[in-house]
Amino acid sequence: MKGKSLLDLAYDVILETGQENLPISFHDLWEEVTKRANFEIEQIRGKIGRFYTDLSLDGRFVTLIDNFWDLRIHHTFDKVHIDMNEVYSEVEESDEIDEEELEYLKPERAEKFSDGDEDSEDDDEEKED
């Protein structure tokens, strides 16, 4: 089927195989899409990552449990929406610096480090003369 994108092929596959509104595994979806696109094995390996990313970003599709995919039109917003407040907890970061950070940030450490670098450069110049 020339002229159709992989996502359009995936849409057709899910539409045709999902007559009973059953989702399809990513593996089965990819297998059917590659058959319809007449891909060679080398092409299959090179395009699977991009296909998965595109599928994830396309608003027509929704991922369900265990990497099963379906069309968004088969699901209500409440069923597939993820409340990000439940995913991320509120962690307060303190502005205080702990003892290890203070030790690391002390100016004499920085001076020792930079002095050591300058000495090694001087040594290299002396060796070249």
XYZ file of C-alpha atoms in Angstrom:
129
model
C 0.000 0.000 0.000
C 1.994 2.923 -1.225
C 1.143 6.417 -0.156
C -0.002 5.596 3.386
C 2.135 6.411 6.375
C 2.904 3.774 8.968
C 0.564 5.536 11.382
C -2.252 5.499 8.852
C -1.639 1.787 8.338
C -1.702 1.280 12.108
C -4.983 3.172 12.300
C -6.473 0.915 9.633
C -5.181 -2.228 11.363
C -6.689 -1.275 14.711
C -9.920 -0.177 13.080
C -10.237 -3.478 11.211
C -9.069 -5.820 13.963
C -10.750 -3.940 16.750
C -14.307 -4.550 15.623
C -15.134 -5.831 19.110
C -13.278 -2.844 20.612
C -10.459 -5.084 21.774
C -6.997 -3.521 21.924
C -4.030 -4.989 20.057
C -0.540 -5.644 21.379
C 2.247 -3.486 20.010
C 3.999 -6.582 18.672
C 0.943 -7.711 16.711
C 0.281 -4.182 15.489
C 3.876 -3.723 14.287
C 3.849 -7.129 12.612
C 0.673 -6.323 10.669
C 1.844 -2.814 9.727
C 5.149 -4.138 8.368
C 3.318 -6.794 6.340
C 1.063 -4.181 4.784
C 4.019 -1.904 4.077
C 5.979 -4.808 2.498
C 9.062 -4.110 4.598
C 12.269 -6.079 4.384
C 13.831 -7.316 7.647
C 16.456 -4.544 7.593
C 13.744 -1.913 7.279
C 11.758 -3.444 10.120
C 14.643 -3.193 12.567
C 15.459 0.353 11.562
C 11.970 1.776 11.862
C 10.435 0.189 14.945
C 11.727 2.797 17.399
C 10.521 5.720 15.341
C 7.160 4.022 14.813
C 6.691 3.524 18.559
C 7.547 7.162 19.241
C 5.222 8.414 16.518
C 2.448 6.138 17.756
C 2.875 7.506 21.278
C 2.687 11.099 20.083
C -0.223 10.696 17.670
C -3.470 11.744 19.306
C -5.506 9.099 17.498
C -3.950 6.285 19.504
C -3.893 5.435 23.179
C -1.648 3.023 25.041
C -3.287 0.758 27.572
C -2.003 -1.721 30.127
C 0.836 -4.061 29.092
C 1.693 -2.190 25.879
C -1.666 -2.779 24.233
C -2.879 -0.093 21.844
C -6.264 1.079 20.705
C -7.904 4.038 19.027
C -8.687 6.936 21.302
C -12.220 7.117 19.903
C -12.969 3.782 21.617
C -12.202 5.174 25.082
C -13.553 7.967 27.217
C -11.221 10.640 28.520
C -11.660 9.468 32.111
C -10.577 5.945 31.214
C -7.265 6.883 29.565
C -6.360 10.169 31.260
C -3.444 10.044 33.687
C -3.602 12.639 36.441
C -0.046 13.920 36.637
C -0.602 15.022 40.241
C -0.898 11.359 41.150
C 2.242 10.458 39.217
C 4.522 13.114 40.672
C 4.631 13.656 44.392
C 5.294 17.052 45.833
C 8.859 16.945 47.065
C 10.108 20.113 48.607
C 13.717 20.832 47.891
C 15.439 22.767 50.598
C 17.622 25.720 49.823
C 19.996 24.730 52.590
C 23.396 23.350 51.679
C 24.485 20.276 53.612
C 27.955 19.697 55.084
C 29.250 17.644 52.132
C 28.299 20.365 49.675
C 29.990 22.994 51.856
C 33.194 20.966 51.963
C 33.152 20.521 48.214
C 32.472 24.190 47.540
C 35.229 25.559 49.809
C 37.475 28.021 47.959
C 40.752 26.355 48.994
C 39.728 23.156 47.194
C 39.224 25.127 44.003
C 42.569 26.884 44.490
C 44.393 23.596 45.074
C 42.861 22.150 41.948
C 43.756 25.127 39.777
C 47.275 25.400 41.277
C 47.900 21.765 40.492
C 46.899 22.287 36.884
C 49.166 25.295 36.456
C 52.143 23.431 37.929
C 51.683 20.509 35.599
C 51.614 22.841 32.598
C 54.825 24.500 33.774
C 56.450 21.082 34.170
C 55.470 20.161 30.630
C 56.993 23.375 29.270
C 60.268 22.742 31.122
C 60.505 19.230 29.704
C 60.086 20.528 26.162
C 63.033 22.964 26.524
